[in-house]
XYZ file of C-alpha atoms in Angstrom:
698
model
C 0.128 -0.099 0.079
C 1.346 3.413 -0.601
C 1.026 7.364 0.359
C -1.055 9.932 -1.763
C 1.183 13.189 -1.113
C -0.535 15.846 -1.682
C 2.132 19.537 -2.578
C 0.802 22.753 -2.899
C 2.707 22.885 -6.447
C 4.486 21.422 -8.959
C 8.127 22.264 -8.411
C 7.398 21.163 -4.641
C 5.843 18.392 -5.212
C 9.121 17.332 -7.895
C 11.493 17.830 -4.562
C 9.310 15.452 -2.744
C 9.467 13.148 -5.294
C 12.890 13.078 -5.535
C 13.919 12.585 -2.066
C 11.091 9.834 -1.684
C 12.867 8.231 -4.682
C 9.462 8.583 -7.151
C 11.209 8.607 -10.630
C 8.263 7.293 -13.004
C 6.765 11.201 -14.145
C 3.448 11.185 -15.391
C 1.295 14.487 -16.312
C -0.406 15.036 -12.717
C 1.922 12.711 -10.768
C 4.847 11.386 -10.063
C 4.972 8.100 -8.385
C 7.603 5.995 -6.470
C 7.582 2.080 -4.627
C 5.611 3.537 -1.787
C 4.343 7.005 -2.380
C 2.298 8.484 -5.065
C 3.037 12.753 -5.275
C 0.554 15.082 -6.984
C 0.156 18.540 -6.301
C -2.653 21.457 -6.419
C -1.802 24.282 -8.513
C -2.512 26.769 -5.356
C -6.163 26.754 -5.097
C -8.204 24.169 -7.154
C -11.409 24.539 -5.159
C -12.984 27.739 -3.918
C -16.231 29.345 -2.189
C -19.004 29.312 -4.386
C -20.045 32.619 -6.014
C -23.679 34.032 -5.980
C -24.678 32.841 -9.009
C -23.707 29.248 -8.148
C -26.856 29.930 -5.917
C -28.780 31.459 -8.155
C -28.610 32.763 -11.740
C -30.319 35.817 -10.824
C -27.056 36.918 -8.652
C -25.409 37.221 -12.141
C -26.962 40.164 -12.827
C -25.657 42.933 -9.734
C -28.706 44.711 -8.048
C -28.727 46.617 -5.179
C -31.913 44.898 -4.234
C -30.855 41.322 -3.824
C -28.049 42.609 -1.230
C -27.334 41.016 1.289
C -26.636 37.722 -0.110
C -25.640 35.244 3.079
C -26.262 31.916 2.061
C -27.388 29.692 4.393
C -24.389 27.024 4.250
C -21.559 28.378 2.143
C -20.664 25.625 -0.996
C -17.535 24.873 -2.653
C -16.733 24.533 -6.393
C -13.788 23.609 -8.711
C -12.193 26.419 -10.167
C -12.528 25.581 -14.162
C -9.018 26.875 -15.172
C -7.475 24.248 -12.845
C -10.394 21.253 -13.133
C -8.189 19.499 -15.108
C -5.743 18.748 -12.743
C -8.680 18.653 -9.860
C -10.195 15.559 -11.676
C -6.278 14.006 -12.198
C -6.389 14.328 -8.285
C -10.004 12.823 -7.798
C -9.284 9.984 -9.914
C -5.576 8.883 -8.024
C -8.038 9.019 -4.597
C -9.869 6.292 -6.070
C -7.168 3.832 -6.410
C -6.880 0.640 -4.119
C -3.674 0.593 -3.568
C -3.303 3.835 -1.278
C -3.562 3.420 2.936
C -3.211 6.886 3.441
C -3.103 10.987 2.415
C -0.274 13.241 3.513
C -1.054 16.714 3.358
C 2.309 18.481 2.147
C 0.971 21.739 1.360
C 2.720 25.159 2.456
C 2.608 24.546 6.621
C 0.616 27.544 7.485
C -3.353 29.206 7.502
C -3.751 29.228 3.436
C -1.634 25.779 2.927
C -4.355 24.524 5.254
C -7.242 25.598 3.481
C -5.629 24.533 -0.315
C -5.485 20.735 0.961
C -8.311 20.245 3.144
C -10.704 21.704 0.736
C -9.507 19.420 -2.445
C -9.793 16.507 0.235
C -13.658 16.900 1.011
C -13.979 17.872 -2.572
C -12.463 14.240 -3.891
C -14.347 12.497 -0.372
C -11.521 10.971 1.045
C -12.185 8.954 4.009
C -8.906 6.655 4.593
C -6.450 8.346 7.296
C -4.946 11.847 6.866
C -1.400 13.111 8.380
C 0.574 16.407 8.040
C 4.207 17.186 6.742
C 4.745 20.341 8.508
C 8.570 21.691 7.387
C 10.172 24.996 8.023
C 12.619 24.403 5.008
C 12.639 22.888 2.001
C 16.285 20.665 2.112
C 16.625 17.410 1.279
C 17.177 16.909 4.993
C 14.211 18.873 6.119
C 11.851 17.311 3.945
C 13.457 13.178 4.791
C 12.983 14.249 8.917
C 9.605 15.573 8.394
C 8.380 12.472 6.759
C 10.291 10.682 9.472
C 8.148 13.103 11.918
C 4.533 13.195 10.479
C 1.691 14.642 12.342
C -2.204 13.030 12.758
C -4.047 15.563 10.576
C -6.123 16.271 13.663
C -3.448 18.437 14.968
C -4.351 21.190 12.456
C -8.463 21.381 12.647
C -8.269 24.661 14.321
C -6.351 25.813 12.023
C -8.398 24.406 8.808
C -11.414 26.194 10.992
C -9.551 29.613 10.951
C -8.959 28.878 7.555
C -12.818 29.023 6.440
C -13.742 31.232 8.697
C -10.870 33.987 7.484
C -12.361 32.936 3.667
C -15.957 33.034 4.828
C -15.410 36.444 6.215
C -13.764 38.187 3.579
C -16.844 36.971 1.278
C -19.663 37.852 3.261
C -18.161 41.159 4.002
C -16.120 42.249 0.740
C -18.507 40.852 -1.647
C -21.288 42.246 -0.629
C -20.154 45.665 0.522
C -18.497 45.885 -2.621
C -21.536 44.817 -4.558
C -23.304 47.673 -2.936
C -21.062 50.558 -3.325
C -20.653 49.308 -7.402
C -24.180 49.330 -7.705
C -25.493 52.126 -5.719
C -22.865 54.481 -7.060
C -22.581 53.084 -10.606
C -18.755 52.752 -10.665
C -16.095 49.802 -9.778
C -15.966 50.450 -5.919
C -14.199 47.618 -3.779
C -14.084 47.554 -0.004
C -13.072 44.564 2.325
C -12.290 43.650 5.831
C -8.895 44.484 5.707
C -8.088 47.011 3.038
C -10.850 49.204 3.811
C -9.198 49.953 7.284
C -5.632 49.615 5.195
C -6.616 52.396 2.953
C -8.170 54.632 5.995
C -4.989 55.129 7.883
C -3.486 56.300 4.195
C -6.110 59.009 4.285
C -5.821 60.055 7.603
C -2.379 60.531 7.294
C -3.115 62.288 4.201
C -5.480 64.429 6.149
C -2.893 65.193 8.685
C -0.690 66.488 5.477
C -3.304 68.603 3.871
C -4.195 70.396 6.975
C -0.879 70.863 8.548
C 0.135 74.587 9.096
C 4.127 75.250 8.720
C 5.919 77.415 11.645
C 9.394 78.992 10.978
C 11.738 78.049 14.120
C 15.117 78.888 14.460
C 18.494 76.450 15.786
C 22.037 78.233 16.859
C 25.060 76.472 16.575
C 28.543 77.804 17.781
C 32.712 77.001 17.520
C 33.301 76.957 20.905
C 37.311 75.794 21.274
C 37.773 72.995 18.788
C 34.112 71.782 19.697
C 30.893 71.997 17.427
C 27.942 72.525 19.829
C 24.503 73.492 19.363
C 21.849 75.794 21.762
C 19.736 73.373 24.019
C 17.564 73.871 25.875
C 15.781 70.888 28.202
C 16.417 69.001 25.465
C 14.818 71.174 22.686
C 17.097 73.221 20.110
C 14.385 74.722 18.147
C 13.650 78.065 18.935
C 10.157 79.214 17.901
C 10.747 83.343 18.560
C 12.955 85.030 16.055
C 13.818 87.977 18.404
C 14.697 85.524 21.123
C 17.483 83.843 18.970
C 18.876 86.925 17.934
C 19.046 88.026 20.997
C 20.885 84.967 22.031
C 23.478 85.397 19.030
C 24.832 88.441 19.962
C 24.458 87.835 23.737
C 26.837 85.253 23.249
C 28.969 86.158 20.235
C 33.460 86.937 21.253
C 31.981 85.426 24.805
C 33.967 82.659 26.888
C 31.938 79.468 27.248
C 32.294 77.674 30.652
C 32.490 73.819 30.523
C 29.823 73.185 33.414
C 29.357 69.602 33.228
C 30.741 66.639 31.531
C 28.797 63.065 31.498
C 30.034 59.751 30.082
C 27.012 56.861 29.397
C 28.403 53.250 28.673
C 25.961 51.989 25.820
C 25.152 48.665 24.898
C 23.170 47.226 21.308
C 21.958 43.854 21.603
C 22.232 41.672 18.271
C 19.199 42.167 16.515
C 16.651 38.836 15.779
C 15.993 37.392 12.695
C 13.416 37.892 10.302
C 10.177 37.624 10.186
C 8.126 38.357 6.972
C 7.128 41.695 7.532
C 10.389 43.011 8.998
C 11.944 41.754 6.533
C 9.585 43.569 3.558
C 10.014 46.671 6.111
C 13.645 46.774 5.624
C 13.894 45.659 1.978
C 11.683 48.567 1.111
C 13.738 51.009 3.118
C 17.169 49.674 1.889
C 16.276 48.036 -2.004
C 12.665 50.135 -2.332
C 11.172 46.568 -3.100
C 7.515 46.336 -2.762
C 6.540 43.979 0.060
C 4.581 41.744 -2.731
C 8.691 42.009 -4.568
C 10.624 40.822 -0.998
C 7.697 38.217 -1.180
C 8.258 36.885 -4.427
C 11.883 36.820 -4.361
C 11.861 35.489 -0.937
C 9.990 32.395 -2.001
C 12.211 31.697 -4.908
C 15.170 31.385 -2.408
C 13.390 28.681 -0.286
C 11.693 27.083 -2.646
C 13.971 26.933 -5.377
C 17.120 27.170 -3.980
C 16.365 25.782 -0.946
C 18.588 28.418 0.846
C 16.496 30.197 3.533
C 13.715 28.619 5.939
C 10.102 28.603 5.633
C 8.894 33.039 4.434
C 5.252 33.135 6.116
C 6.279 32.920 9.637
C 5.273 35.938 12.214
C 7.923 34.655 14.763
C 11.683 36.317 15.291
C 12.612 33.416 17.234
C 14.222 29.896 16.989
C 13.815 26.558 18.529
C 15.481 25.070 21.402
C 16.430 22.351 19.461
C 17.996 23.823 16.644
C 20.884 25.453 18.441
C 22.419 21.994 17.443
C 21.784 22.906 14.166
C 23.947 26.459 13.890
C 27.238 24.608 12.426
C 25.733 23.273 9.751
C 23.874 26.344 8.540
C 27.282 28.503 8.583
C 29.286 25.574 6.874
C 26.568 26.069 4.412
C 26.299 29.321 3.759
C 30.760 29.637 4.553
C 31.291 29.819 0.480
C 29.589 33.336 0.205
C 30.323 34.687 3.489
C 34.441 32.995 4.084
C 35.661 36.299 5.815
C 32.964 36.355 8.389
C 32.199 32.457 8.903
C 35.613 31.335 9.483
C 36.288 32.773 12.942
C 32.573 31.230 13.925
C 33.417 27.639 12.528
C 36.505 27.747 14.798
C 34.269 28.489 18.009
C 32.180 25.500 17.087
C 29.129 27.708 15.655
C 28.606 28.989 19.046
C 26.170 32.114 19.385
C 26.159 34.554 21.508
C 22.450 35.972 21.440
C 21.450 32.985 23.757
C 17.878 35.083 24.234
C 16.898 33.782 20.587
C 15.544 30.263 21.470
C 12.860 30.599 23.196
C 10.239 27.904 22.108
C 7.533 30.081 23.874
C 7.682 32.772 21.142
C 7.604 29.921 18.078
C 4.539 29.886 16.787
C 3.181 27.540 13.385
C 7.136 28.289 12.452
C 10.211 30.118 13.503
C 12.174 32.863 12.273
C 13.393 32.797 8.709
C 17.082 31.994 8.524
C 19.807 30.411 6.247
C 19.335 26.679 5.664
C 22.317 24.294 5.446
C 22.038 24.470 1.659
C 25.780 24.809 0.194
C 25.337 28.537 -0.802
C 26.452 29.437 -4.669
C 25.971 33.202 -4.700
C 26.917 33.160 -8.910
C 23.166 30.794 -9.081
C 21.406 34.018 -7.564
C 20.478 37.087 -9.740
C 20.877 40.762 -8.209
C 17.568 41.123 -6.187
C 17.557 37.583 -4.795
C 21.682 37.873 -3.566
C 20.515 41.459 -1.808
C 17.456 39.884 -0.343
C 19.994 36.692 0.940
C 22.704 38.840 2.105
C 20.165 40.907 4.653
C 18.958 37.631 5.982
C 22.411 35.930 5.721
C 24.175 38.865 8.110
C 21.262 39.159 10.325
C 21.626 35.875 10.965
C 25.197 36.334 11.643
C 25.298 39.150 14.233
C 23.636 36.165 16.418
C 27.312 34.585 16.379
C 29.104 38.113 17.470
C 29.335 40.202 20.452
C 27.139 42.881 21.588
C 28.028 46.671 20.370
C 29.536 48.671 23.106
C 29.885 52.411 23.293
C 30.515 55.692 25.460
C 28.577 58.500 24.832
C 30.213 61.787 25.887
C 28.292 64.969 26.446
C 29.366 68.151 27.979
C 27.570 71.093 28.095
C 29.119 74.109 28.009
C 27.567 77.925 29.422
C 27.740 81.158 27.606
C 26.495 83.458 30.131
C 22.919 82.191 30.846
C 22.142 80.193 27.840
C 23.446 76.226 27.483
C 25.430 74.825 24.430
C 25.692 71.015 23.925
C 27.983 68.878 22.481
C 28.284 65.137 22.174
C 29.972 62.533 20.701
C 30.901 58.170 21.060
C 33.430 56.530 21.380
C 33.394 52.684 20.029
C 34.020 50.591 22.762
C 33.803 47.177 20.818
C 31.837 47.269 17.261
C 30.985 43.600 18.112
C 27.767 42.481 15.531
C 28.333 46.372 13.999
C 31.386 44.912 12.019
C 29.001 42.927 9.918
C 27.755 46.325 8.142
C 31.056 47.175 7.137
C 30.183 50.745 8.628
C 32.102 51.172 11.896
C 31.301 54.744 13.835
C 34.243 57.277 13.621
C 36.136 57.897 17.222
C 36.683 61.246 17.281
C 38.279 62.047 20.865
C 37.479 65.999 21.054
C 35.988 66.156 24.364
C 37.995 63.446 26.478
C 40.497 66.010 27.085
C 37.807 68.448 28.328
C 37.665 69.037 32.450
C 34.558 70.600 34.242
C 35.642 74.363 34.616
C 37.269 74.773 31.748
C 36.813 77.899 29.547
C 36.901 77.989 26.076
C 36.229 80.787 23.538
C 33.587 81.162 21.526
C 35.014 81.510 17.799
C 31.760 81.618 15.757
C 27.824 81.503 16.475
C 25.662 80.322 13.424
C 21.935 81.119 13.448
C 19.465 79.176 10.789
C 16.146 79.764 9.781
C 13.807 76.338 9.102
C 10.393 75.083 8.949
C 8.236 72.483 10.540
C 7.474 69.634 7.917
C 4.711 68.143 7.546
C 4.126 64.288 8.724
C 5.683 62.066 5.659
C 3.592 60.193 3.829
C 3.341 56.271 4.327
C 6.524 54.015 2.471
C 5.101 50.902 2.350
C 7.533 49.891 4.668
C 5.668 52.376 7.069
C 2.193 50.922 6.398
C 3.736 47.682 7.348
C 4.435 48.354 10.530
C 0.685 50.154 10.936
C -0.739 47.098 9.398
C 1.014 44.929 11.944
C 0.506 47.225 14.705
C -3.452 47.147 14.392
C -2.775 43.027 13.200
C -4.561 44.155 9.772
C -4.058 40.942 8.044
C -1.460 38.215 8.496
C 2.452 38.257 7.277
C 1.659 36.403 4.419
C -1.635 38.598 3.136
C -0.240 42.249 3.995
C 1.837 42.563 0.627
C -1.486 41.229 -1.576
C -4.095 43.697 0.609
C -1.412 46.665 -0.978
C -0.870 45.363 -4.623
C -5.352 44.812 -4.286
C -5.666 48.859 -2.751
C -3.044 49.665 -5.654
C -4.674 47.790 -8.492
C -8.259 49.455 -7.907
C -6.861 52.649 -8.212
C -7.364 53.546 -4.781
C -3.929 54.420 -4.270
C -0.482 55.604 -6.078
C 2.960 54.592 -5.685
C 4.944 57.270 -6.524
C 8.770 57.372 -5.715
C 8.227 54.614 -2.848
C 5.994 56.661 -1.289
C 1.766 55.730 -0.885
C -0.559 58.476 -2.338
C -4.114 58.084 -2.217
C -6.200 59.051 -5.260
C -9.298 61.099 -6.022
C -11.109 57.865 -5.847
C -9.734 56.512 -2.491
C -10.890 59.955 -0.939
C -14.313 59.565 -2.201
C -13.899 55.616 -1.281
C -13.352 56.340 2.184
C -16.605 58.841 2.755
C -18.891 56.303 1.482
C -17.803 53.496 3.507
C -19.223 52.787 6.700
C -17.307 54.030 9.773
C -16.991 50.485 11.442
C -15.476 48.991 8.612
C -12.411 51.900 8.568
C -11.720 51.053 11.623
C -8.426 49.316 12.641
C -9.516 48.276 16.343
C -12.457 45.862 14.768
C -10.670 44.315 11.904
C -8.214 43.707 14.472
C -10.515 41.987 16.796
C -11.517 39.833 14.092
C -7.979 38.859 13.373
C -7.142 38.211 16.882
C -10.344 35.909 16.980
C -9.110 34.063 13.817
C -6.220 33.745 15.662
C -7.665 32.287 18.777
C -10.118 29.894 16.576
C -6.121 28.830 14.773
C -5.248 27.881 18.615
C -8.153 26.075 19.698
C -9.307 28.734 22.181
C -12.118 30.455 20.194
C -15.724 29.404 18.951
C -15.882 29.590 15.074
C -19.759 29.513 14.877
C -20.416 32.471 17.188
C -17.423 34.262 15.040
C -19.447 33.724 11.418
C -22.576 34.658 13.292
C -21.265 38.085 14.258
C -19.643 38.121 10.834
C -23.042 37.862 8.986
C -24.957 40.140 11.640
C -22.037 42.750 10.525
C -22.462 42.551 6.697
C -26.264 43.140 6.929
C -26.018 46.414 8.672
C -22.874 47.125 6.340
C -24.913 46.615 3.158
C -28.240 48.561 5.158
C -25.880 51.400 5.859
C -25.227 51.807 2.673
C -28.390 51.342 0.872
C -29.846 54.421 3.132
C -26.727 56.521 2.422
C -27.439 59.917 1.443
C -23.365 60.401 0.208
C -23.160 61.180 -3.171
C -20.027 60.426 -5.469
C -18.918 61.402 -8.771
C -16.129 59.149 -10.728
C -13.015 61.226 -10.802
C -11.845 60.174 -14.682
C -14.653 60.954 -16.297
C -13.850 62.543 -19.666
C -15.430 65.231 -21.712
C -16.155 62.322 -24.748
C -19.162 60.215 -24.821
C -19.817 57.038 -25.853
C -20.857 56.198 -28.676
C -23.058 53.047 -28.086
C -25.124 55.000 -24.937
C -24.507 58.134 -25.418
C -23.036 58.919 -21.631
C -19.899 59.980 -20.329
C -16.769 57.821 -21.016
C -14.127 56.950 -18.367
C -10.284 57.498 -18.487
C -8.625 54.004 -16.698
C -5.498 51.965 -16.736
C -5.228 48.937 -18.941
C -2.956 46.463 -19.791
C -1.290 48.298 -22.702
C -2.124 51.969 -21.487
C -4.966 54.429 -21.051
C -8.234 53.126 -22.009
C -11.330 54.626 -22.669
C -14.480 52.732 -20.855
C -18.639 53.830 -20.896
C -19.327 55.652 -17.101
C -22.567 53.279 -17.534
C -21.978 49.388 -16.012
C -24.681 48.185 -18.317
C -22.498 49.277 -21.262
C -19.756 47.055 -22.173
C -18.089 49.980 -24.847
C -13.958 50.222 -24.537
C -11.065 51.238 -26.572
C -8.132 52.878 -26.276
C -7.361 56.309 -25.420
C -3.961 56.251 -27.803
C -4.042 53.959 -30.218
C -0.789 51.381 -30.532
C 1.411 52.551 -33.348
C 3.221 50.284 -35.990
C 6.305 50.275 -37.739
C 3.534 49.671 -41.183
C 4.147 52.672 -43.013
C 1.040 54.758 -44.707
C 1.611 54.839 -48.698
C 0.291 58.084 -48.900
C 1.514 60.333 -45.941
C 4.172 58.363 -44.956
C 2.960 58.248 -40.904
C 3.016 54.873 -38.846
C -0.180 53.754 -39.269
C -2.517 52.681 -35.910
C -2.314 48.785 -35.272
C -6.168 47.031 -34.441
C -7.818 43.680 -33.562
C -11.265 43.443 -35.594
C -13.371 40.469 -35.840
C -11.692 39.786 -38.865
C -8.317 39.999 -37.711
C -5.439 42.133 -37.439
C -5.604 44.988 -39.639
C -3.563 48.735 -39.688
C -5.227 52.189 -39.926
C -4.245 55.744 -41.242
C -7.541 57.844 -40.068
C -6.546 60.934 -41.442
C -5.673 59.367 -44.884
C -8.722 56.944 -44.128
C -6.603 53.863 -45.628
C -7.120 50.495 -43.802
C -4.387 47.759 -44.764
C -4.805 44.379 -43.781
C -2.085 42.471 -41.458
C 0.247 40.301 -43.794
C -0.043 36.835 -42.026
C 2.584 35.522 -44.258
C 5.027 37.092 -42.001
C 5.741 35.087 -39.515
C 6.848 36.763 -35.473
C 10.150 34.941 -34.532
C 9.401 33.966 -30.907
C 11.673 34.262 -28.280
C 12.830 30.678 -28.589
C 13.752 30.934 -31.995
C 15.326 34.486 -31.176
C 17.811 32.875 -28.477
C 18.669 29.746 -31.244
C 19.240 32.226 -33.790
C 21.336 34.341 -32.002
C 23.485 31.231 -30.454
C 24.361 30.100 -33.954
C 24.539 33.146 -35.791
C 25.514 35.710 -33.156
C 29.421 37.268 -34.548
C 30.378 36.018 -30.434
C 29.797 32.769 -31.798
C 29.981 32.408 -35.943
C 33.602 34.038 -37.419
C 31.724 35.783 -40.626
C 31.666 38.302 -43.107
C 31.577 40.834 -40.298
C 27.823 40.365 -38.650
C 27.857 41.985 -35.077
C 25.289 40.852 -32.025
C 22.169 42.220 -33.415
C 18.657 40.109 -34.286
C 19.031 41.694 -37.629
C 22.859 40.754 -38.244
C 21.706 37.388 -37.132
C 18.779 36.859 -38.998
C 21.058 38.106 -42.201
C 23.884 35.173 -41.392
C 21.071 32.775 -41.595
C 19.508 34.188 -44.874
C 22.862 33.904 -46.284
C 23.496 30.518 -45.422
C 19.865 29.441 -46.630
C 20.667 30.810 -50.028
């Protein structure tokens, strides 16, 4: 009898099959003597849509809302139904003893597998593979320690509650807003309070009133000192600032006090997903989505890092024995940093990192023991791996120690302060390669010493409004209010950008006019981060076996009815921000300008009308035979055609001219480019390669 193993995607399935010795490859599974490994393609099963319950719901109407099915049903996703049918057929085999869930070890991975298992009506025992890295050793160890699937029933219940809550609130509120105001307006349990926080910051910026203030810097002896009073360096009274300058000019200063303070800084903890996304955004300008994508490749394809979608920054105590092997794995890329640590047998200096009580489903993101080949990684992959690796290496180095010296100098009744830091032990900061300078100007001072004031400089400045959020800032806010999970926050931000309620400019997030109006229309309760945080905490409690799924969903259903009723009875008005002056040629309503895949598109503002056309038609390289300008390219019912509107000339596309595919292009370049063929002066362009190919053909 064999095990049926269900992975989340083909690439993971291939790794599992290789480690388990499965070599017989089929279209939808890989078989071996003791195992059959098959895979999902992400979700194969989803919650039914409204029209699956009643065909009348295919048409969006305000009077049909809220749509709240008594029991939420499941359906197979049509685009991937072939893979579901393949798993369904496998599940009927008589030589299978049990099924092993090997999808991602998290809430969503559990949902992917359980819904498939439910739809194929699997009745035999089920076990769970729960691993935090994709290395061969981790896979083998995981299969030697398979858990009963029942241990993860609470996680599954939490996933179902999350999915149904998002369906009930997101679908009903989105349909209500869209039908009431006749414009695509999307709202949801997490995305709406996230957008509200950005609008709140925008309001702070718009209402901010800048104020003038002045700062005073002075050269006193060999020191650079600043005027300071009770920790405040700004002076908001111009006359007072000028009086101070006149008062201290040419005078002598007396060293009133010298304060020495030793400062220590502990090693930073390894990354969880949110902290890594924040850091990558600050350092490299990566979006949260990009960080997640690159990280997934490092985990899944290269097997260089542990499980990505974690909310913990700690490690379990049993991992202390694995540190030496992990250092060995990464030593090829970090020889200078790692060699001293290997001599110390991989002894971790920051013992606080090992804390079983602070590890939930997964530990922090750290390197695996897989041998590192930096040359295999592209630039973005190297950048992300490097900050994970250096954060991990910091655990083995001592704490950073420094001494801060603060000198307070009195000039008449005014105080000037000079500070400097002397590094005593750079500790883990040697890894950054940016050791702080250690000036010694204050070290030679003594209390009561007199110094002459050589120069005084007055500078006028303006108070600044709060800055717009970067993705790093927004992720911090989402984490603070428990909006979403580490695994979903990147997708929430992308959804807001995709629905055109947010813009990303120079790594700053700006609300659009559509976003500003949407927040005015949405119910106050749905905008509240506190309410969403409460829901998220309840979902977490359900996952831990301490919450009530039935009670949670009953409250969500009540909330859905209330939210829809508020929209129905609202007297708020809305005007699409992207309306143009042009009218639809089919129904006469105004056209809207929206972003399409190929540029800006004009669409009818009436949702019932399907009129749509490109704003700026795409130009081809074909020239008009009359005016010789480039002709527009269009796709009509009869196929592709070219048009010159000023000359009213239409020219059909020449289907005999076959386009060179990317694969053919690579083959041509490999065979005929100057780098690979010593020929009569041909270069390295595709055109040169084509000429060389034609010459050979002749």
